[in-house]
Amino acid sequence: MHIQRPPVLAAPVLTILVTALALIAATPGAQADGAFPPITNPDVVRECSDCHLLYRPEMLPAASWKAIMGNLGAHFGEDATLAEPLRTDIEAYHVSHASDVSGARQAQKFLKGVDLKNPPIRISATPRFTRKHDELDPAVFTTKDVGSKAHCNACHREAKDGLFDEDTVKIPGYINLPFGINIKPLW
Ligand code: HEC
Ligand code: HEC
């Protein structure tokens, strides 16, 4: 009579496998950036989110924020004038969290490659923005659902919470596949 040997090895091998998988899953992904620090100044939140997404101060250097906050009367074709001391207070918050002042990891990333002598006045004109979007069809920014590069939250679904990671992006009107492949359906 032949007696089947119990699978003694199976249990330990399975345990090792499960442990290894759990360890891999727990390791922070090299790709994931994590969220920007929260904006803690209620004046900034109130005054800078009426017309568009509340942009993160860590995305531009101090010189850019000084230029933007010093010219609110002609703000990208809009009058966004603020009374003093509100304007000064909001400028100070942006400057103290700017990409070349803040120590946050996100700030360091947005500072890389920026020409501080000729600071951009748009986040969408920073080297990091360009690097991260240069493989996209430029037409994705001008569809009626998006409108312009400045409308980050049209694609970055968690941008309000300061999260821009790749796995939270969905380009409206496109089929978004892994590895950054986006297809415009013909139907
Ligand atoms: C009255 C409306 C209005 C208010 C209030 C306003 N903005 Fe804007 N802002 C705009 C418009 C319009 C644009 C251009 C958007 C576009 O290009 O599609 C813009 C663009 C920007 C951009 C450039 C975005 C990019 O990367 O292209 C920054 C930065 C910015 N605003 C910062 C601020 C800050 C800081 C405040 C608060 C002090 C503020 N805005 C308040 C209307 C406003
Ligand atoms: C038309 C849609 C669209 C708009 C609008 C858009 N993005 Fe993106 N963004 C993408 C896509 C798609 C990716 C991922 C590219 C890839 O696969 O590497 C991306 C990637 C990024 C990344 C890199 C994320 C990472 O983990 O590597 C950052 C940061 C980012 N975007 C910031 C912004 C900001 C800030 C704005 C607005 C000023 C903006 N984006 C506007 C589609 C958009």
Tab-separated table of C-alpha atoms and ligand atoms in Angstrom:
chain	number	residue	atom	x	y	z
A	1	MET	CA	0.000	0.000	0.000
A	2	HIS	CA	1.336	3.403	-0.925
A	3	ILE	CA	0.929	6.174	1.699
A	4	GLN	CA	1.152	9.714	0.475
A	5	ARG	CA	3.724	11.651	2.517
A	6	PRO	CA	2.238	14.762	4.117
A	7	PRO	CA	3.536	17.975	2.482
A	8	VAL	CA	5.797	18.912	5.417
A	9	LEU	CA	7.760	21.452	3.419
A	10	ALA	CA	4.768	23.289	2.004
A	11	ALA	CA	3.820	25.151	5.199
A	12	PRO	CA	7.254	26.732	5.979
A	13	VAL	CA	7.833	27.607	2.327
A	14	LEU	CA	4.427	29.292	2.181
A	15	THR	CA	5.164	31.239	5.373
A	16	ILE	CA	8.441	32.526	3.947
A	17	LEU	CA	6.720	33.532	0.719
A	18	VAL	CA	3.923	35.374	2.478
A	19	THR	CA	6.411	37.165	4.737
A	20	ALA	CA	8.518	38.210	1.750
A	21	LEU	CA	5.472	39.554	-0.078
A	22	ALA	CA	4.313	41.448	2.992
A	23	LEU	CA	7.781	43.012	3.329
A	24	ILE	CA	7.785	44.076	-0.323
A	25	ALA	CA	4.307	45.566	0.050
A	26	ALA	CA	5.354	47.490	3.176
A	27	THR	CA	8.443	49.021	1.539
A	28	PRO	CA	7.623	52.554	0.391
A	29	GLY	CA	7.613	52.528	-3.391
A	30	ALA	CA	10.575	54.300	-4.945
A	31	GLN	CA	8.095	55.996	-7.308
A	32	ALA	CA	5.613	57.289	-4.761
A	33	ASP	CA	6.216	60.905	-3.796
A	34	GLY	CA	3.701	61.222	-0.999
A	35	ALA	CA	1.593	64.280	-0.290
A	36	PHE	CA	2.729	67.891	0.052
A	37	PRO	CA	2.607	69.288	3.577
A	38	PRO	CA	-0.847	70.686	4.410
A	39	ILE	CA	-1.438	74.445	4.032
A	40	THR	CA	-1.948	75.657	7.572
A	41	ASN	CA	-2.727	79.337	6.985
A	42	PRO	CA	-6.531	79.854	6.719
A	43	ASP	CA	-6.087	83.172	4.850
A	44	VAL	CA	-4.092	81.424	2.124
A	45	VAL	CA	-6.685	78.653	1.865
A	46	ARG	CA	-9.544	81.165	1.621
A	47	GLU	CA	-8.018	83.724	-0.733
A	48	CYS	CA	-6.108	81.485	-3.133
A	49	SER	CA	-8.672	78.788	-3.890
A	50	ASP	CA	-11.564	80.859	-5.271
A	51	CYS	CA	-10.617	80.686	-8.931
A	52	HIS	CA	-8.403	77.606	-9.098
A	53	LEU	CA	-6.814	74.764	-7.167
A	54	LEU	CA	-4.977	75.926	-4.070
A	55	TYR	CA	-1.411	75.706	-5.378
A	56	ARG	CA	1.348	74.444	-3.115
A	57	PRO	CA	3.923	77.064	-2.036
A	58	GLU	CA	6.636	74.346	-2.289
A	59	MET	CA	6.232	74.333	-6.080
A	60	LEU	CA	7.862	77.729	-6.735
A	61	PRO	CA	10.885	79.577	-5.311
A	62	ALA	CA	10.519	82.653	-3.086
A	63	ALA	CA	11.324	85.059	-5.936
A	64	SER	CA	8.397	83.676	-7.945
A	65	TRP	CA	5.955	84.160	-5.071
A	66	LYS	CA	7.209	87.708	-4.487
A	67	ALA	CA	6.607	88.485	-8.163
A	68	ILE	CA	3.129	86.905	-8.138
A	69	MET	CA	2.059	88.476	-4.834
A	70	GLY	CA	3.432	91.840	-5.876
A	71	ASN	CA	1.289	91.938	-9.010
A	72	LEU	CA	-2.141	90.639	-7.951
A	73	GLY	CA	-3.899	93.474	-9.784
A	74	ALA	CA	-2.867	91.880	-13.075
A	75	HIS	CA	-2.939	88.228	-12.095
A	76	PHE	CA	-3.002	86.139	-15.296
A	77	GLY	CA	-5.696	88.386	-16.747
A	78	GLU	CA	-7.667	88.638	-13.493
A	79	ASP	CA	-7.825	91.201	-10.722
A	80	ALA	CA	-6.946	89.254	-7.558
A	81	THR	CA	-6.071	92.321	-5.467
A	82	LEU	CA	-5.925	91.818	-1.689
A	83	ALA	CA	-6.040	94.457	1.063
A	84	GLU	CA	-3.098	94.894	3.424
A	85	PRO	CA	-2.059	93.314	5.747
A	86	LEU	CA	-3.709	90.251	4.210
A	87	ARG	CA	-1.539	90.443	1.076
A	88	THR	CA	1.702	90.671	3.085
A	89	ASP	CA	0.625	87.808	5.327
A	90	ILE	CA	-0.189	85.537	2.369
A	91	GLU	CA	3.056	86.453	0.611
A	92	ALA	CA	5.041	85.694	3.778
A	93	TYR	CA	3.431	82.245	4.033
A	94	HIS	CA	4.283	81.426	0.420
A	95	VAL	CA	7.859	82.707	0.786
A	96	SER	CA	8.491	80.749	3.983
A	97	HIS	CA	7.319	77.522	2.290
A	98	ALA	CA	8.912	78.197	-1.097
A	99	SER	CA	10.918	75.546	-2.944
A	100	ASP	CA	14.245	77.225	-2.072
A	101	VAL	CA	13.286	77.865	1.571
A	102	SER	CA	11.257	74.852	2.739
A	103	GLY	CA	13.153	71.692	3.621
A	104	ALA	CA	10.309	69.448	2.413
A	105	ARG	CA	11.269	66.718	-0.036
A	106	GLN	CA	8.612	67.931	-2.469
A	107	ALA	CA	10.154	71.414	-2.406
A	108	GLN	CA	13.619	70.057	-3.235
A	109	LYS	CA	12.159	68.237	-6.218
A	110	PHE	CA	10.441	71.330	-7.560
A	111	LEU	CA	13.587	73.415	-7.064
A	112	LYS	CA	15.754	71.156	-9.212
A	113	GLY	CA	16.748	72.953	-12.410
A	114	VAL	CA	14.926	76.232	-11.616
A	115	ASP	CA	16.738	79.376	-12.798
A	116	LEU	CA	16.540	81.557	-9.675
A	117	LYS	CA	17.726	84.621	-11.596
A	118	ASN	CA	14.816	84.274	-13.976
A	119	PRO	CA	12.125	82.711	-11.763
A	120	PRO	CA	9.054	81.199	-13.444
A	121	ILE	CA	5.709	82.761	-12.533
A	122	ARG	CA	3.879	79.589	-13.386
A	123	ILE	CA	4.225	76.174	-11.763
A	124	SER	CA	3.473	74.810	-15.217
A	125	ALA	CA	6.694	76.512	-16.376
A	126	THR	CA	8.973	74.834	-13.821
A	127	PRO	CA	11.508	72.243	-15.011
A	128	ARG	CA	9.865	69.555	-12.852
A	129	PHE	CA	6.476	70.183	-14.443
A	130	THR	CA	8.028	70.016	-17.911
A	131	ARG	CA	9.998	66.851	-17.122
A	132	LYS	CA	6.935	65.087	-15.758
A	133	HIS	CA	4.559	65.989	-18.589
A	134	ASP	CA	6.774	66.136	-21.672
A	135	GLU	CA	5.740	62.704	-22.891
A	136	LEU	CA	2.050	63.592	-22.926
A	137	ASP	CA	0.290	64.630	-26.109
A	138	PRO	CA	0.020	68.464	-25.713
A	139	ALA	CA	-3.631	68.164	-26.762
A	140	VAL	CA	-4.500	66.638	-23.348
A	141	PHE	CA	-4.168	70.090	-21.765
A	142	THR	CA	-6.571	71.899	-24.072
A	143	THR	CA	-9.583	69.575	-24.069
A	144	LYS	CA	-12.765	71.110	-22.697
A	145	ASP	CA	-12.478	68.996	-19.521
A	146	VAL	CA	-8.971	70.286	-18.751
A	147	GLY	CA	-8.632	73.715	-20.385
A	148	SER	CA	-5.049	74.526	-19.396
A	149	LYS	CA	-1.913	73.163	-17.767
A	150	ALA	CA	-2.810	75.163	-14.665
A	151	HIS	CA	-5.846	72.973	-13.981
A	152	CYS	CA	-3.811	70.272	-12.225
A	153	ASN	CA	-6.889	68.880	-10.496
A	154	ALA	CA	-8.590	68.024	-13.802
A	155	CYS	CA	-6.147	65.091	-14.017
A	156	HIS	CA	-4.634	64.804	-10.547
A	157	ARG	CA	-7.680	63.602	-8.651
A	158	GLU	CA	-6.155	64.103	-5.216
A	159	ALA	CA	-4.399	67.406	-5.969
A	160	LYS	CA	-6.598	69.168	-3.399
A	161	ASP	CA	-4.967	67.003	-0.753
A	162	GLY	CA	-1.525	67.764	-2.160
A	163	LEU	CA	-1.095	64.368	-3.806
A	164	PHE	CA	0.282	64.204	-7.368
A	165	ASP	CA	1.514	60.616	-7.502
A	166	GLU	CA	1.210	58.819	-10.819
A	167	ASP	CA	-1.327	56.338	-9.493
A	168	THR	CA	-3.781	59.144	-8.684
A	169	VAL	CA	-3.782	60.577	-12.234
A	170	LYS	CA	-6.576	60.148	-14.766
A	171	ILE	CA	-6.593	62.215	-17.946
A	172	PRO	CA	-10.228	62.989	-18.740
A	173	GLY	CA	-11.409	61.602	-22.073
A	174	TYR	CA	-8.468	59.222	-22.382
A	175	ILE	CA	-7.990	55.568	-21.572
A	176	ASN	CA	-5.136	55.575	-19.074
A	177	LEU	CA	-2.993	52.439	-19.200
A	178	PRO	CA	0.037	51.463	-17.095
A	179	PHE	CA	3.515	52.804	-17.966
A	180	GLY	CA	2.135	56.250	-18.806
A	181	ILE	CA	0.335	55.115	-21.947
A	182	ASN	CA	-2.782	57.162	-22.661
A	183	ILE	CA	-5.047	56.430	-25.588
A	184	LYS	CA	-7.689	58.702	-27.042
A	185	PRO	CA	-10.638	56.480	-27.931
A	186	LEU	CA	-11.978	56.944	-31.451
A	187	TRP	CA	-15.619	56.452	-30.449
B	1	HEC	C1	-9.875	86.211	-9.257
B	1	HEC	C2	-9.416	84.854	-9.530
B	1	HEC	C3	-8.078	84.421	-8.932
B	1	HEC	C4	-7.671	84.483	-7.611
B	1	HEC	C5	-8.461	84.998	-6.405
B	1	HEC	C6	-6.342	83.895	-7.575
B	1	HEC	N1	-5.970	83.485	-8.828
B	1	HEC	FE1	-4.215	82.579	-9.320
B	1	HEC	N2	-4.804	82.462	-11.255
B	1	HEC	C7	-6.009	82.927	-11.760
B	1	HEC	C8	-6.069	82.643	-13.186
B	1	HEC	C9	-7.224	82.968	-14.123
B	1	HEC	C10	-4.866	81.955	-13.512
B	1	HEC	C11	-4.453	81.427	-14.886
B	1	HEC	C12	-5.013	80.003	-15.005
B	1	HEC	C13	-4.715	79.352	-16.334
B	1	HEC	O1	-3.657	79.613	-16.927
B	1	HEC	O2	-5.523	78.524	-16.778
B	1	HEC	C14	-4.103	81.879	-12.281
B	1	HEC	C15	-2.860	81.280	-12.195
B	1	HEC	C16	-2.101	81.191	-11.051
B	1	HEC	C17	-0.787	80.585	-10.983
B	1	HEC	C18	-0.036	79.944	-12.134
B	1	HEC	C19	-0.551	78.507	-12.383
B	1	HEC	C20	0.297	77.769	-13.412
B	1	HEC	O3	1.213	77.049	-13.004
B	1	HEC	O4	0.070	77.925	-14.620
B	1	HEC	C21	-0.358	80.719	-9.687
B	1	HEC	C22	0.955	80.214	-9.132
B	1	HEC	C23	-1.418	81.393	-8.952
B	1	HEC	N3	-2.461	81.655	-9.810
B	1	HEC	C24	-1.351	81.699	-7.601
B	1	HEC	C25	-2.366	82.336	-6.892
B	1	HEC	C26	-2.274	82.683	-5.494
B	1	HEC	C27	-1.071	82.451	-4.613
B	1	HEC	C28	-3.470	83.259	-5.152
B	1	HEC	C29	-3.869	83.836	-3.804
B	1	HEC	C30	-3.150	85.029	-3.420
B	1	HEC	C31	-4.303	83.295	-6.356
B	1	HEC	N4	-3.595	82.708	-7.372
B	1	HEC	C32	-5.585	83.792	-6.421
B	1	HEC	C33	-7.010	83.541	-11.041
B	1	HEC	C34	-7.000	83.787	-9.682
B	2	HEC	C1	-3.883	66.724	-18.703
B	2	HEC	C2	-3.675	66.120	-17.408
B	2	HEC	C3	-2.683	66.736	-16.442
B	2	HEC	C4	-2.664	68.026	-15.945
B	2	HEC	C5	-3.600	69.165	-16.270
B	2	HEC	C6	-1.557	68.082	-15.015
B	2	HEC	N1	-0.921	66.867	-14.955
B	2	HEC	FE1	0.625	66.362	-13.743
B	2	HEC	N2	0.710	64.529	-14.575
B	2	HEC	C7	-0.172	64.030	-15.525
B	2	HEC	C8	0.202	62.675	-15.864
B	2	HEC	C9	-0.511	61.758	-16.852
B	2	HEC	C10	1.353	62.367	-15.076
B	2	HEC	C11	2.122	61.053	-15.022
B	2	HEC	C12	3.178	61.045	-16.059
B	2	HEC	C13	3.874	59.708	-15.999
B	2	HEC	O1	3.246	58.706	-16.325
B	2	HEC	O2	5.015	59.676	-15.577
B	2	HEC	C14	1.643	63.563	-14.295
B	2	HEC	C15	2.701	63.640	-13.387
B	2	HEC	C16	2.885	64.690	-12.510
B	2	HEC	C17	3.874	64.718	-11.445
B	2	HEC	C18	4.867	63.607	-11.118
B	2	HEC	C19	4.254	62.607	-10.164
B	2	HEC	C20	5.194	61.486	-9.818
B	2	HEC	O3	4.924	60.786	-8.836
B	2	HEC	O4	6.207	61.292	-10.519
B	2	HEC	C21	3.738	65.916	-10.791
B	2	HEC	C22	4.519	66.387	-9.586
B	2	HEC	C23	2.667	66.632	-11.451
B	2	HEC	N3	2.175	65.851	-12.493
B	2	HEC	C24	2.234	67.885	-11.082
B	2	HEC	C25	1.276	68.620	-11.783
B	2	HEC	C26	0.903	69.980	-11.448
B	2	HEC	C27	1.488	70.771	-10.289
B	2	HEC	C28	-0.054	70.365	-12.351
B	2	HEC	C29	-0.722	71.696	-12.483
B	2	HEC	C30	0.133	72.898	-12.433
B	2	HEC	C31	-0.294	69.226	-13.238
B	2	HEC	N4	0.537	68.195	-12.863
B	2	HEC	C32	-1.199	69.207	-14.282
B	2	HEC	C33	-1.257	64.703	-16.056
B	2	HEC	C34	-1.582	66.026	-15.812
